[in-house]
PDB file of C-alpha atoms in Angstrom:
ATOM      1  CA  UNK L1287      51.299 -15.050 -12.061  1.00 49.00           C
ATOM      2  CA  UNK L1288      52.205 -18.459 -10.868  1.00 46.00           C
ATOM      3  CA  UNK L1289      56.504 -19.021 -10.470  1.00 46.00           C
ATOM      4  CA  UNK L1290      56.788 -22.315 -11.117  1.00 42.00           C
ATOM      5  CA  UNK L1291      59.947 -22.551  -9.051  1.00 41.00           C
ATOM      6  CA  UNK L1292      58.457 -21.338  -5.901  1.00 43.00           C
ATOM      7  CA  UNK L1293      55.702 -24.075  -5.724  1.00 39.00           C
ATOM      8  CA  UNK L1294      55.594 -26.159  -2.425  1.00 38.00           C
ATOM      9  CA  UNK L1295      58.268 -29.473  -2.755  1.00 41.00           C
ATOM     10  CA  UNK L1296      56.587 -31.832  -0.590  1.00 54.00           C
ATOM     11  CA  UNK L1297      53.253 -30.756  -2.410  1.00 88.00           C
ATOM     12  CA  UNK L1298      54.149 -31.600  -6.189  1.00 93.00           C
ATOM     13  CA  UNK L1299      53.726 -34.776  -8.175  1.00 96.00           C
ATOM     14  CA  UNK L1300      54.568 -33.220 -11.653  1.00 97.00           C
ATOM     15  CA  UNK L1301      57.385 -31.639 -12.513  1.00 97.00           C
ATOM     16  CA  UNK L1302      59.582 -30.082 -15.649  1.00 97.00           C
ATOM     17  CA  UNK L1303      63.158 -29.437 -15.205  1.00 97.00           C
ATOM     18  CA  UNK L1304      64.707 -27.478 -18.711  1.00 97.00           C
ATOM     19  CA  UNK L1305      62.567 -30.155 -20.615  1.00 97.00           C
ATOM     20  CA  UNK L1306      63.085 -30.455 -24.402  1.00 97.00           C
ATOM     21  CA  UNK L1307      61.679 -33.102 -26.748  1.00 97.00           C
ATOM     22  CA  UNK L1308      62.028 -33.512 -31.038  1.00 97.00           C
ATOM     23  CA  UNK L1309      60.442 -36.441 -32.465  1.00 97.00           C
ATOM     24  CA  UNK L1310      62.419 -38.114 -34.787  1.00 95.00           C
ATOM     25  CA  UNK L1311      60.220 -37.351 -37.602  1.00 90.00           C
ATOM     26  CA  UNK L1312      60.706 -33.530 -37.195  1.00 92.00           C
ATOM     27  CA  UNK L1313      63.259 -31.012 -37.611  1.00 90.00           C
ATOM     28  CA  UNK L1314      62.375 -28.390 -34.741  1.00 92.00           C
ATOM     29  CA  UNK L1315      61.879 -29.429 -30.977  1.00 95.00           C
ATOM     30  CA  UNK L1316      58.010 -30.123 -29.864  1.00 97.00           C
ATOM     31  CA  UNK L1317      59.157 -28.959 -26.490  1.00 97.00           C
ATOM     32  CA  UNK L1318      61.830 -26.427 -25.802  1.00 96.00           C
ATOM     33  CA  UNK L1319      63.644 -25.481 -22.371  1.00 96.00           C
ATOM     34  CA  UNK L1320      60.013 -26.267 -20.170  1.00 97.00           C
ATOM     35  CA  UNK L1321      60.256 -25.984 -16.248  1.00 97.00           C
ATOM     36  CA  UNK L1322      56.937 -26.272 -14.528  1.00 96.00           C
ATOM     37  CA  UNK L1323      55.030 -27.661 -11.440  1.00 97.00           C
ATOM     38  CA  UNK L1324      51.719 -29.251 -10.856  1.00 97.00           C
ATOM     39  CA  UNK L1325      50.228 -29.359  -7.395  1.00 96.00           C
ATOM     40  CA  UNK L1326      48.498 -32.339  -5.928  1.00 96.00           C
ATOM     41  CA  UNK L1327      44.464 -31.596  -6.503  1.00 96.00           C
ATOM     42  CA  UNK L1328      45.291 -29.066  -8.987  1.00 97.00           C
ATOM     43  CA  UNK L1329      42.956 -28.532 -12.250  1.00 98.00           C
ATOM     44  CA  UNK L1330      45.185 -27.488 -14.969  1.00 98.00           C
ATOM     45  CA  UNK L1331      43.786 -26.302 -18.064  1.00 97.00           C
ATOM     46  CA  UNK L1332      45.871 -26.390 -21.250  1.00 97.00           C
ATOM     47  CA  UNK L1333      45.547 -24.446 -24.459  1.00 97.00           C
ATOM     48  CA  UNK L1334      47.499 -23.113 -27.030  1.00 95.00           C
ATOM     49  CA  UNK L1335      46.916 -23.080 -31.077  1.00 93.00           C
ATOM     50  CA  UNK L1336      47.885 -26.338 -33.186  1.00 91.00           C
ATOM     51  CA  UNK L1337      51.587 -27.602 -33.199  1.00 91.00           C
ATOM     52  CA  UNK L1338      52.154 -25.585 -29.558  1.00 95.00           C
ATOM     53  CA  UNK L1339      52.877 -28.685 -27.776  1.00 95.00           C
ATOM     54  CA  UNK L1340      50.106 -29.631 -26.094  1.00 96.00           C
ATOM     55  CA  UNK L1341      49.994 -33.098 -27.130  1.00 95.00           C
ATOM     56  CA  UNK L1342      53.314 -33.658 -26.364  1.00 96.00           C
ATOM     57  CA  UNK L1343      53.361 -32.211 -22.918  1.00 97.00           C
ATOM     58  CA  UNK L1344      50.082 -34.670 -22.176  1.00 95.00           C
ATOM     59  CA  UNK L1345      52.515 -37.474 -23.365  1.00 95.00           C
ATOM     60  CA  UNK L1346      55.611 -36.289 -21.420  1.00 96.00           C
ATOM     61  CA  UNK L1347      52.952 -36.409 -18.166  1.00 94.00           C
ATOM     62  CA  UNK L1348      52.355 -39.742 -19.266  1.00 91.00           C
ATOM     63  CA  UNK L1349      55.319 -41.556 -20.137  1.00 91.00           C
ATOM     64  CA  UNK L1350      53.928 -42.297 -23.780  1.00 93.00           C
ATOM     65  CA  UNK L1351      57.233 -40.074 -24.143  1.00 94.00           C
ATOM     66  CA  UNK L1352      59.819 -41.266 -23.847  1.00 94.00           C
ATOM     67  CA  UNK L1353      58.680 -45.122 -24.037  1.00 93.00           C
ATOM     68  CA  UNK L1354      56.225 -45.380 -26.846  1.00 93.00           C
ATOM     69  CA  UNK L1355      58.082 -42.615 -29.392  1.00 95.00           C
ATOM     70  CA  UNK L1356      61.498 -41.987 -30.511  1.00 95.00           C
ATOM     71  CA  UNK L1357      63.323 -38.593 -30.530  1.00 96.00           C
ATOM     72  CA  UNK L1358      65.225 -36.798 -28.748  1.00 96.00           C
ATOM     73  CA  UNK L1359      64.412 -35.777 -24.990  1.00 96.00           C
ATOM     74  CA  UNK L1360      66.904 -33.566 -22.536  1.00 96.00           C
ATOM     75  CA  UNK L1361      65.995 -32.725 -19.443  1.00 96.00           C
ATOM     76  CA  UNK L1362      63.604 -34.600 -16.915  1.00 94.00           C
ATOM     77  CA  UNK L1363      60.108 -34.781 -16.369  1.00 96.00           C
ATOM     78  CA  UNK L1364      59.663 -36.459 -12.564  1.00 96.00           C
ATOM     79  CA  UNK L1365      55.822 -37.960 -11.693  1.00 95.00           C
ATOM     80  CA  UNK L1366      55.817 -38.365  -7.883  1.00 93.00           C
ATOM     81  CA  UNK L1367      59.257 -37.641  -7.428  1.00 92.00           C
ATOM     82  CA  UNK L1368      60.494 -40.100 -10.350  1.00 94.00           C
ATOM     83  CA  UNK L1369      62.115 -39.869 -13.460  1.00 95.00           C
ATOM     84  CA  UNK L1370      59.681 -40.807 -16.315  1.00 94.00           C
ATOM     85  CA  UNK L1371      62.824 -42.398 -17.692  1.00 93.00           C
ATOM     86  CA  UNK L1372      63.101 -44.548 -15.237  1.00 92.00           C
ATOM     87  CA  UNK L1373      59.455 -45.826 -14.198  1.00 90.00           C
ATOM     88  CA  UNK L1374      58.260 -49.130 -16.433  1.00 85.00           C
ATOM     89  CA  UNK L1375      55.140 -48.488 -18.340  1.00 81.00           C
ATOM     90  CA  UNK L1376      52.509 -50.526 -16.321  1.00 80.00           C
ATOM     91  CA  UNK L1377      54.078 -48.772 -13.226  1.00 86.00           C
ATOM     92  CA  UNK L1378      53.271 -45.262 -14.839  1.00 88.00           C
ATOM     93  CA  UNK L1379      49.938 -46.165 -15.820  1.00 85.00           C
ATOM     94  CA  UNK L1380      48.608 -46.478 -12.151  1.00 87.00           C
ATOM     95  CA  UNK L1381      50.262 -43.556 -11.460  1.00 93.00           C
ATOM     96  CA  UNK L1382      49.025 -41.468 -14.495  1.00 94.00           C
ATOM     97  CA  UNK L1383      46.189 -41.707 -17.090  1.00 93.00           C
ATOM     98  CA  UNK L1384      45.555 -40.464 -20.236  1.00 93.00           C
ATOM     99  CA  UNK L1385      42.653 -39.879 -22.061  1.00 93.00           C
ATOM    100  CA  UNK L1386      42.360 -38.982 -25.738  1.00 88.00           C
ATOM    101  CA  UNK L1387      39.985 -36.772 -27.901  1.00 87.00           C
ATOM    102  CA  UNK L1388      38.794 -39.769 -29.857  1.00 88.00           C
ATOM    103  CA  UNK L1389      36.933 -42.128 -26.887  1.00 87.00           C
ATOM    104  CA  UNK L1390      36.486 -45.063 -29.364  1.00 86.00           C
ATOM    105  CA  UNK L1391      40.361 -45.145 -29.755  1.00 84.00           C
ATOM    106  CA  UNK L1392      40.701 -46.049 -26.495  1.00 86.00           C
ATOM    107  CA  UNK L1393      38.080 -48.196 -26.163  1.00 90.00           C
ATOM    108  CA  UNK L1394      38.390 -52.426 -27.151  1.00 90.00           C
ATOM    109  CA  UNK L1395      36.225 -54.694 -25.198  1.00 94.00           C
ATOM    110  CA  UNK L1396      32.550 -56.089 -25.588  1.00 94.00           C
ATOM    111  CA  UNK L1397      30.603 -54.055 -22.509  1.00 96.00           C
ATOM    112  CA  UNK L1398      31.440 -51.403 -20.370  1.00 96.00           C
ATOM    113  CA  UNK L1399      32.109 -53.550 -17.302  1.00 96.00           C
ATOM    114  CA  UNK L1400      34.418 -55.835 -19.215  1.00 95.00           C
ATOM    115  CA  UNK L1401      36.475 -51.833 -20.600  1.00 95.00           C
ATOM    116  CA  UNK L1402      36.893 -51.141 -16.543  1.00 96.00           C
ATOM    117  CA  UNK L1403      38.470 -54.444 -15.625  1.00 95.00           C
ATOM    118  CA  UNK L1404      40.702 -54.668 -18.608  1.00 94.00           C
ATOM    119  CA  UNK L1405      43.652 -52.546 -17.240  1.00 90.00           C
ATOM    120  CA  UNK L1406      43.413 -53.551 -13.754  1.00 91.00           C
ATOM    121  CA  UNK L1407      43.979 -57.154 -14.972  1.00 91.00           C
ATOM    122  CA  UNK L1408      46.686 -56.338 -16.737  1.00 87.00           C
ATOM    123  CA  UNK L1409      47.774 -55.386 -13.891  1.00 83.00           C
ATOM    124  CA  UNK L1410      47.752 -58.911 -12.632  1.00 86.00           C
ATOM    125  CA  UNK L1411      45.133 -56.835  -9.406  1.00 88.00           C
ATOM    126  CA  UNK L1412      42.927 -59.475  -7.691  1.00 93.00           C
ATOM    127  CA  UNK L1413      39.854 -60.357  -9.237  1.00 93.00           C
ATOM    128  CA  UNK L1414      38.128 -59.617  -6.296  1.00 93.00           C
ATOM    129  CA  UNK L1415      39.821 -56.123  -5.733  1.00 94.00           C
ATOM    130  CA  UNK L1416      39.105 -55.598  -9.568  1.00 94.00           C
ATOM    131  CA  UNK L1417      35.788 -56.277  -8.806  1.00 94.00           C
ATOM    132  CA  UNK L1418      35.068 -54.207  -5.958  1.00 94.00           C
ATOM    133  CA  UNK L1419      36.980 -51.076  -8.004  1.00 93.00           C
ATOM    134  CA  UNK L1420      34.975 -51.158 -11.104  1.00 95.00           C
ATOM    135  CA  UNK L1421      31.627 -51.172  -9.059  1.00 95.00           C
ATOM    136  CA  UNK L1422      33.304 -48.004  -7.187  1.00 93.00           C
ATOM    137  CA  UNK L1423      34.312 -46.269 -10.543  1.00 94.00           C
ATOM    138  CA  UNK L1424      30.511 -47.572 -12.370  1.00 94.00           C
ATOM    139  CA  UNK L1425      29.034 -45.788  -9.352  1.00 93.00           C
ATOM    140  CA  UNK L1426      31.382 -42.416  -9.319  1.00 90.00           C
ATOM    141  CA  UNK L1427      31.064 -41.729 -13.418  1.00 91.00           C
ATOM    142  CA  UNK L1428      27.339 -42.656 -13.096  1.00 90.00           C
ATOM    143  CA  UNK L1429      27.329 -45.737 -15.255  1.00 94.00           C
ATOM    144  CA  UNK L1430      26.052 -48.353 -13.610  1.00 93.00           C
ATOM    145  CA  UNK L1431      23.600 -48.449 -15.582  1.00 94.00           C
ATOM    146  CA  UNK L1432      25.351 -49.558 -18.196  1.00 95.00           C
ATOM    147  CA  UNK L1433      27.386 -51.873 -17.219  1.00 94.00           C
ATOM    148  CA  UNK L1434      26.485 -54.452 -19.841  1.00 95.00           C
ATOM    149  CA  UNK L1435      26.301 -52.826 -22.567  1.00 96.00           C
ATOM    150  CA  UNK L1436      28.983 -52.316 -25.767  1.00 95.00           C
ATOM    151  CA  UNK L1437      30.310 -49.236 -25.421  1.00 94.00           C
ATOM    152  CA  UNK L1438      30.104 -48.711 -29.497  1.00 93.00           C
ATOM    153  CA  UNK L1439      26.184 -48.613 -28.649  1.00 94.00           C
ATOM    154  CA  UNK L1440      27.137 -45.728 -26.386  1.00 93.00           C
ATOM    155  CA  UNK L1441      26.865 -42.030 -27.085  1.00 91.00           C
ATOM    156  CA  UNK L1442      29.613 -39.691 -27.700  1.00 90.00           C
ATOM    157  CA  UNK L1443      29.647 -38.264 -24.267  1.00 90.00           C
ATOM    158  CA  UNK L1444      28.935 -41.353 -22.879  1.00 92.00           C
ATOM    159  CA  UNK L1445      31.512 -43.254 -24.521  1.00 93.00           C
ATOM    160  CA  UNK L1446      33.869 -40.482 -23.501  1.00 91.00           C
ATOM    161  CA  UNK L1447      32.448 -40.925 -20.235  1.00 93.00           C
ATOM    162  CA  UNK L1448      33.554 -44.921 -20.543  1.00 94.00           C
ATOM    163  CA  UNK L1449      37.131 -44.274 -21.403  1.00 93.00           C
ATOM    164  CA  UNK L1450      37.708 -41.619 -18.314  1.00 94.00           C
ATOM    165  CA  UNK L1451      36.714 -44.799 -15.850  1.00 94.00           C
ATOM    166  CA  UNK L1452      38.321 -46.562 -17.339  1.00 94.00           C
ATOM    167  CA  UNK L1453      41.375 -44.749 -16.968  1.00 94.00           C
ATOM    168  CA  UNK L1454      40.163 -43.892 -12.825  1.00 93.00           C
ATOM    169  CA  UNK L1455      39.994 -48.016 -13.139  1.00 93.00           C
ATOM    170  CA  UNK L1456      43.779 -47.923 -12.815  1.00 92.00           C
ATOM    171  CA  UNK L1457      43.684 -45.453  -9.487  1.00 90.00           C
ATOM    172  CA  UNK L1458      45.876 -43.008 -10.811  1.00 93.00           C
ATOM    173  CA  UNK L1459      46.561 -39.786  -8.891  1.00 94.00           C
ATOM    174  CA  UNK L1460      46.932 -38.001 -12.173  1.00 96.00           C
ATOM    175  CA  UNK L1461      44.004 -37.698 -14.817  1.00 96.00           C
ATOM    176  CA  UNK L1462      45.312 -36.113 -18.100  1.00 96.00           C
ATOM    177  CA  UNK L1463      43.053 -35.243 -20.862  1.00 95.00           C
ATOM    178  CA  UNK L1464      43.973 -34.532 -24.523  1.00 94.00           C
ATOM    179  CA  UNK L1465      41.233 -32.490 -25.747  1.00 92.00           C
ATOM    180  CA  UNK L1466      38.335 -34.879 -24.784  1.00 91.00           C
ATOM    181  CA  UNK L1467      34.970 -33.283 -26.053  1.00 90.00           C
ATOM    182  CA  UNK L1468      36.891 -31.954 -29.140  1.00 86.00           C
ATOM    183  CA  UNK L1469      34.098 -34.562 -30.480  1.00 84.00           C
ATOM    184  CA  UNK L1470      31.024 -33.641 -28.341  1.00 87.00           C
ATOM    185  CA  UNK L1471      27.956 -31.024 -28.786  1.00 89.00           C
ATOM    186  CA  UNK L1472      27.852 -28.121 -26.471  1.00 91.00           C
ATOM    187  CA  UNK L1473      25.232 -29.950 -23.803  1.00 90.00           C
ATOM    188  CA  UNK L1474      27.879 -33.383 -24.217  1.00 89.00           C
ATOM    189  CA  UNK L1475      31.028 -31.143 -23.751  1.00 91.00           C
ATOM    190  CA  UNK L1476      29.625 -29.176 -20.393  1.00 92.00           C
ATOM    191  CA  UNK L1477      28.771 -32.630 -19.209  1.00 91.00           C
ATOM    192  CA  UNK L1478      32.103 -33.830 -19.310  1.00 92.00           C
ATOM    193  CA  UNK L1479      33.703 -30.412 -17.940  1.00 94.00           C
ATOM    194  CA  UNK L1480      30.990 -30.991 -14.752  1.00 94.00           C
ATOM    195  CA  UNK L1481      32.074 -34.879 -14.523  1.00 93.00           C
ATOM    196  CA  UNK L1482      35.980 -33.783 -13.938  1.00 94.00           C
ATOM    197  CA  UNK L1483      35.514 -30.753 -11.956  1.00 95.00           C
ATOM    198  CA  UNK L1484      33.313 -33.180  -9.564  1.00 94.00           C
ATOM    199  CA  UNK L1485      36.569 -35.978  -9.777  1.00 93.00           C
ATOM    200  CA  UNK L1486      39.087 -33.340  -8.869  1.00 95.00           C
ATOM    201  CA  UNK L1487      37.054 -31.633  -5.781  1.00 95.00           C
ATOM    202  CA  UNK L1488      35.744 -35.131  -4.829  1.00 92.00           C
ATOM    203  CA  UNK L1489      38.269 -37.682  -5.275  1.00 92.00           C
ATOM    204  CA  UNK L1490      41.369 -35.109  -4.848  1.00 94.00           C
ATOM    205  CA  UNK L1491      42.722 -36.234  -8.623  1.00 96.00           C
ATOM    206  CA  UNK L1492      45.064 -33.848 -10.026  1.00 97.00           C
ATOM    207  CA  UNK L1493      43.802 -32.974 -13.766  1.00 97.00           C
ATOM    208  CA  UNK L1494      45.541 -31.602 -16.335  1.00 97.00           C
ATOM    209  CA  UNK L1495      42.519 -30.708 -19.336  1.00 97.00           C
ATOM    210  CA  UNK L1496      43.835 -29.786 -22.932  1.00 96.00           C
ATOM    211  CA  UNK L1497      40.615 -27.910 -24.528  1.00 94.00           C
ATOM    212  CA  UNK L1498      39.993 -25.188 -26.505  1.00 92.00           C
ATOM    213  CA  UNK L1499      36.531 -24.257 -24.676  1.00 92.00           C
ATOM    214  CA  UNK L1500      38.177 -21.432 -22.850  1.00 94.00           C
ATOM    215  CA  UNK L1501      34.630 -20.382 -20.939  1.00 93.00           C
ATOM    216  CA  UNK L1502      34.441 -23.817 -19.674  1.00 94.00           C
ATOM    217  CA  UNK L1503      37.803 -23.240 -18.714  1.00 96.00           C
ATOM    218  CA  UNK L1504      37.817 -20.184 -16.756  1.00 94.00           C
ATOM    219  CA  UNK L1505      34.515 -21.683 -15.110  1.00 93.00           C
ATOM    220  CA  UNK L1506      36.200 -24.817 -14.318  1.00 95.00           C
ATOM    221  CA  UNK L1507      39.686 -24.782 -13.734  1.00 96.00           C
ATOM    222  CA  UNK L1508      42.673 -23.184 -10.835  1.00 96.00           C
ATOM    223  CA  UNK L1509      44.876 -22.743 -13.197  1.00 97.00           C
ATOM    224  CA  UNK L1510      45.605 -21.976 -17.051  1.00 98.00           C
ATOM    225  CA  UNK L1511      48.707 -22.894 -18.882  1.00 98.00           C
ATOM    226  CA  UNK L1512      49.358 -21.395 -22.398  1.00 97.00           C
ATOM    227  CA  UNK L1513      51.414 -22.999 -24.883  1.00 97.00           C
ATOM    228  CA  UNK L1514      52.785 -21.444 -28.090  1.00 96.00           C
ATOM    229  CA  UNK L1515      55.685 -23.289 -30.198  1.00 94.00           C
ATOM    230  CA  UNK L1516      56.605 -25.249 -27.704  1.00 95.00           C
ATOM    231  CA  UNK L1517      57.131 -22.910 -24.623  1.00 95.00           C
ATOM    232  CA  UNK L1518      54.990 -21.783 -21.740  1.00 97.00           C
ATOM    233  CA  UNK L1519      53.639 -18.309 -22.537  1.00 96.00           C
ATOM    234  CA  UNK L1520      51.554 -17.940 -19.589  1.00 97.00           C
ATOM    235  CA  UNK L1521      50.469 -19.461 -16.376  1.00 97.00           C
ATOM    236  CA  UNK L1522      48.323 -18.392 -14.056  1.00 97.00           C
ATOM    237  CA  UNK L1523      45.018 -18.321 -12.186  1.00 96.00           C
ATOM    238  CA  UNK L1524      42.269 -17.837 -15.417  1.00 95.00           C
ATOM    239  CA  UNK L1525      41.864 -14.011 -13.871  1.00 93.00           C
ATOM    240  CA  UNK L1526      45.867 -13.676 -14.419  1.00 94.00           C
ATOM    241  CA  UNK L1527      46.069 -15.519 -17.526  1.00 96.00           C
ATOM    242  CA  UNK L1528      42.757 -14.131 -19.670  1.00 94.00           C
ATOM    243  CA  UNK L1529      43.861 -10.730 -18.182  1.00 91.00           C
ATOM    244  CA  UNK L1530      46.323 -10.543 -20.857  1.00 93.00           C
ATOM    245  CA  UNK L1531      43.759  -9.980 -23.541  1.00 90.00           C
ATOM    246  CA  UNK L1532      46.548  -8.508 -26.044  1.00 91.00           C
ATOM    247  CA  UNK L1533      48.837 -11.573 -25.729  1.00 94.00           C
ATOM    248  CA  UNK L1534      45.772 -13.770 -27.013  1.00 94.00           C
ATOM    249  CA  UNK L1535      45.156 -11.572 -29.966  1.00 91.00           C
ATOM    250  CA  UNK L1536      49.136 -12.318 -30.789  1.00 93.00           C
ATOM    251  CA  UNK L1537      48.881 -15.830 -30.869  1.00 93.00           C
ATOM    252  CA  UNK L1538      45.643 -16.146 -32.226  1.00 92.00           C
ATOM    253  CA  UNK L1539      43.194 -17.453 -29.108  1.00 93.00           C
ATOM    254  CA  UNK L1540      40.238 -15.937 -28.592  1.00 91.00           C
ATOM    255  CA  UNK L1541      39.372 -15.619 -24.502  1.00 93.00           C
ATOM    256  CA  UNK L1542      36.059 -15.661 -22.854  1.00 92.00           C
ATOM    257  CA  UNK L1543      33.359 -14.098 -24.575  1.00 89.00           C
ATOM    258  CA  UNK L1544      32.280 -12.363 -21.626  1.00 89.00           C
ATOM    259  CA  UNK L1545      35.466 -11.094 -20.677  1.00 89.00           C
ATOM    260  CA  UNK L1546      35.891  -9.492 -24.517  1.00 88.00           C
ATOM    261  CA  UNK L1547      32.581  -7.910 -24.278  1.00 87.00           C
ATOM    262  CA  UNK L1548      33.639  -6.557 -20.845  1.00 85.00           C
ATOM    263  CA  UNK L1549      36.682  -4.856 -22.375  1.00 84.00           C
ATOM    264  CA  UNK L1550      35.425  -3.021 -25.005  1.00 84.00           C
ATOM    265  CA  UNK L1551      32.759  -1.491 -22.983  1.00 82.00           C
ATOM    266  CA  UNK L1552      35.470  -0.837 -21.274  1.00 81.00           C
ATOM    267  CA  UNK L1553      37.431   0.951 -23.874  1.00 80.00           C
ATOM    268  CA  UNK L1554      34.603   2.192 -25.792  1.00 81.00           C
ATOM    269  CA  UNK L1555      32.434   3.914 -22.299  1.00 77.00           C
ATOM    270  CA  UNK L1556      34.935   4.135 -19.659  1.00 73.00           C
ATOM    271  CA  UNK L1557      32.902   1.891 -17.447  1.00 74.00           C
ATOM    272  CA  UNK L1558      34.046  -0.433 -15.017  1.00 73.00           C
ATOM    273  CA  UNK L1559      37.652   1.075 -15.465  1.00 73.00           C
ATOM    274  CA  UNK L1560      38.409  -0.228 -11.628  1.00 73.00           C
ATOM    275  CA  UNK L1561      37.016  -3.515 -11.732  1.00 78.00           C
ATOM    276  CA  UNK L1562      38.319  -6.484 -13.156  1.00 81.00           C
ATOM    277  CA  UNK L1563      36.722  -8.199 -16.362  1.00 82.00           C
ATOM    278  CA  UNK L1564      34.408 -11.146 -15.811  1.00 86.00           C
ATOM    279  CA  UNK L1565      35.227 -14.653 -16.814  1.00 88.00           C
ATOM    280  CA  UNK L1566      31.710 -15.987 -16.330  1.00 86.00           C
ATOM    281  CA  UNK L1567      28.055 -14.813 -17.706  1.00 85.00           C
ATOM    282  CA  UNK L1568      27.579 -14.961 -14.097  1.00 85.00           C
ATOM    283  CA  UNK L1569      30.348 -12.742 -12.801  1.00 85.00           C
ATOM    284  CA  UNK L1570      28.644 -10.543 -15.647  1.00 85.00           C
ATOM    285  CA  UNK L1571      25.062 -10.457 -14.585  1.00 84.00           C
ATOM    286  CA  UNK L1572      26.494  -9.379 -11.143  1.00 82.00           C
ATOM    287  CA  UNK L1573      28.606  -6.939 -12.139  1.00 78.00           C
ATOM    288  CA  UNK L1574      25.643  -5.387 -14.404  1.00 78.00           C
ATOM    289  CA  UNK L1575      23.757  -5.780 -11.013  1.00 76.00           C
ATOM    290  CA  UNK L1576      20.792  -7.505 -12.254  1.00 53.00           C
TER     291      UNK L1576
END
């Protein structure tokens, strides 16, 4: 399993020293005692059941915490080398974007071109370097096509689509996504997975990806993280981390579907005692050898 504490220096742009965070509104901490590392490139996926602090972690990576909601936060969460604390909001936004499960939250303006440009004006970028960006990120999220169109005509997945370039608008280096196809039909939702998995191999974007589609997952991403109330159960490679089939049952997350079936013809033949379990239906077809 991954130690977070021997990960490269020089190679890390996130990182968790003893991080703990209570919102004001609550009595028991969201976040308790968290030390972690993310990698440059990395693609991080996130799960754990509701009130494990998922949502809180993508807002910590962020800086929506602690600028935009009050509690109580010990510790220090650094972003390139940087105290959150210490890094102005507009400044954190180029450096890290968020995207939320609900796309039409995020989105406000009359066509798609207009939702690109918004934040790098904000920005106060040149209109001509805004320009030349938003054709770049049109291009890269395939939506050229659409450029003058409202986004509310849009659908789902393509409106989800929208508010990820919109966010890649800003040129972060960090891409973090709060459950984004929570809203999205199976075909929508493996669109989306294939649309970030080509961002982080293509563009080099590090991506951290709170879902609950744990077979997209182990198809998708380097690494797993697993939450539960508020603390980092496991992290891993998804071979480490969906290993620990028993842990899952505990907290209530199912794993792979391939990788259960695997097991219990494991337990219930004795077959394939020495090999290890399949995350993918491919890995399964070859280890059935058809």
């Amino acid at each position: 399993m991954n130690d977070p504490t021997n990960s490269a220096v020089s190679n890390s742009i996130i990182e968790f020293n003893h991080v703990n965070w209570k919102y004001a509104d609550t009595r028991f901490p969201a976040i308790k005692d968290m030390n972690f590392k993310v990698n440059r490139g990395e693609f991080i996926g996130i799960i754990g059941v509701n009130d494990s602090g998922k949502s809180t972690l993508c807002r910590l990576c962020n800086g929506l915490i602690p600028h935009s909601f009050t509690g109580e936060l010990s510790g220090n969460v650094q972003i390139e080398g940087e105290d959150i604390k210490n890094i102005q909001t507009a400044q954190l936004a180029e450096k890290s974007g968020l995207v939320f499960a609900d796309p039409e939250a995020q989105l406000s303006q009359m066509t798609v071109l207009d939702e690109l440009a918004f934040g790098p004006a904000n920005l106060g970028l040149p209109k001509e370097e805004i320009i030349e960006t938003v054709n770049k990120v049109l291009c890269l999220m395939d939506l050229d096509s659409m450029r003058d169109r409202s986004p509310y005509s849009l659908s789902g997945g393509e409106q989800q689509r929208v508010a990820i370039a919109s966010v890649l608008a800003m040129n972060p280096g960090i891409l973090v996504l709060d459950e984004p196809t929570s809203n999205l039909d199976p075909a929508g939702t493996k669109k989306i997975f294939q649309t970030i998995k080509g961002l982080n191999r293509d563009t080099g974007i590090t991506v951290l990806l709170v879902e609950h589609e744990v077979e997209l997952l182990a198809e998708y991403a380097s690494r797993i993280i697993v939450l539960d109330h508020g603390h980092i159960l496991l992290d891993g490679t998804p071979r480490e981390v969906f290993s620990n089939i028993e842990t899952f049952h505990q907290i209530g997350i199912h794993i792979p579907q391939v990788t259960q079936v695997s097991e219990n013809i494991k337990n219930n033949y004795g077959l394939w005692k020495e090999e290890p379990d399949p995350l993918t239906l491919s890995e399964m077809i070859t280890l059935l050898n058809l």
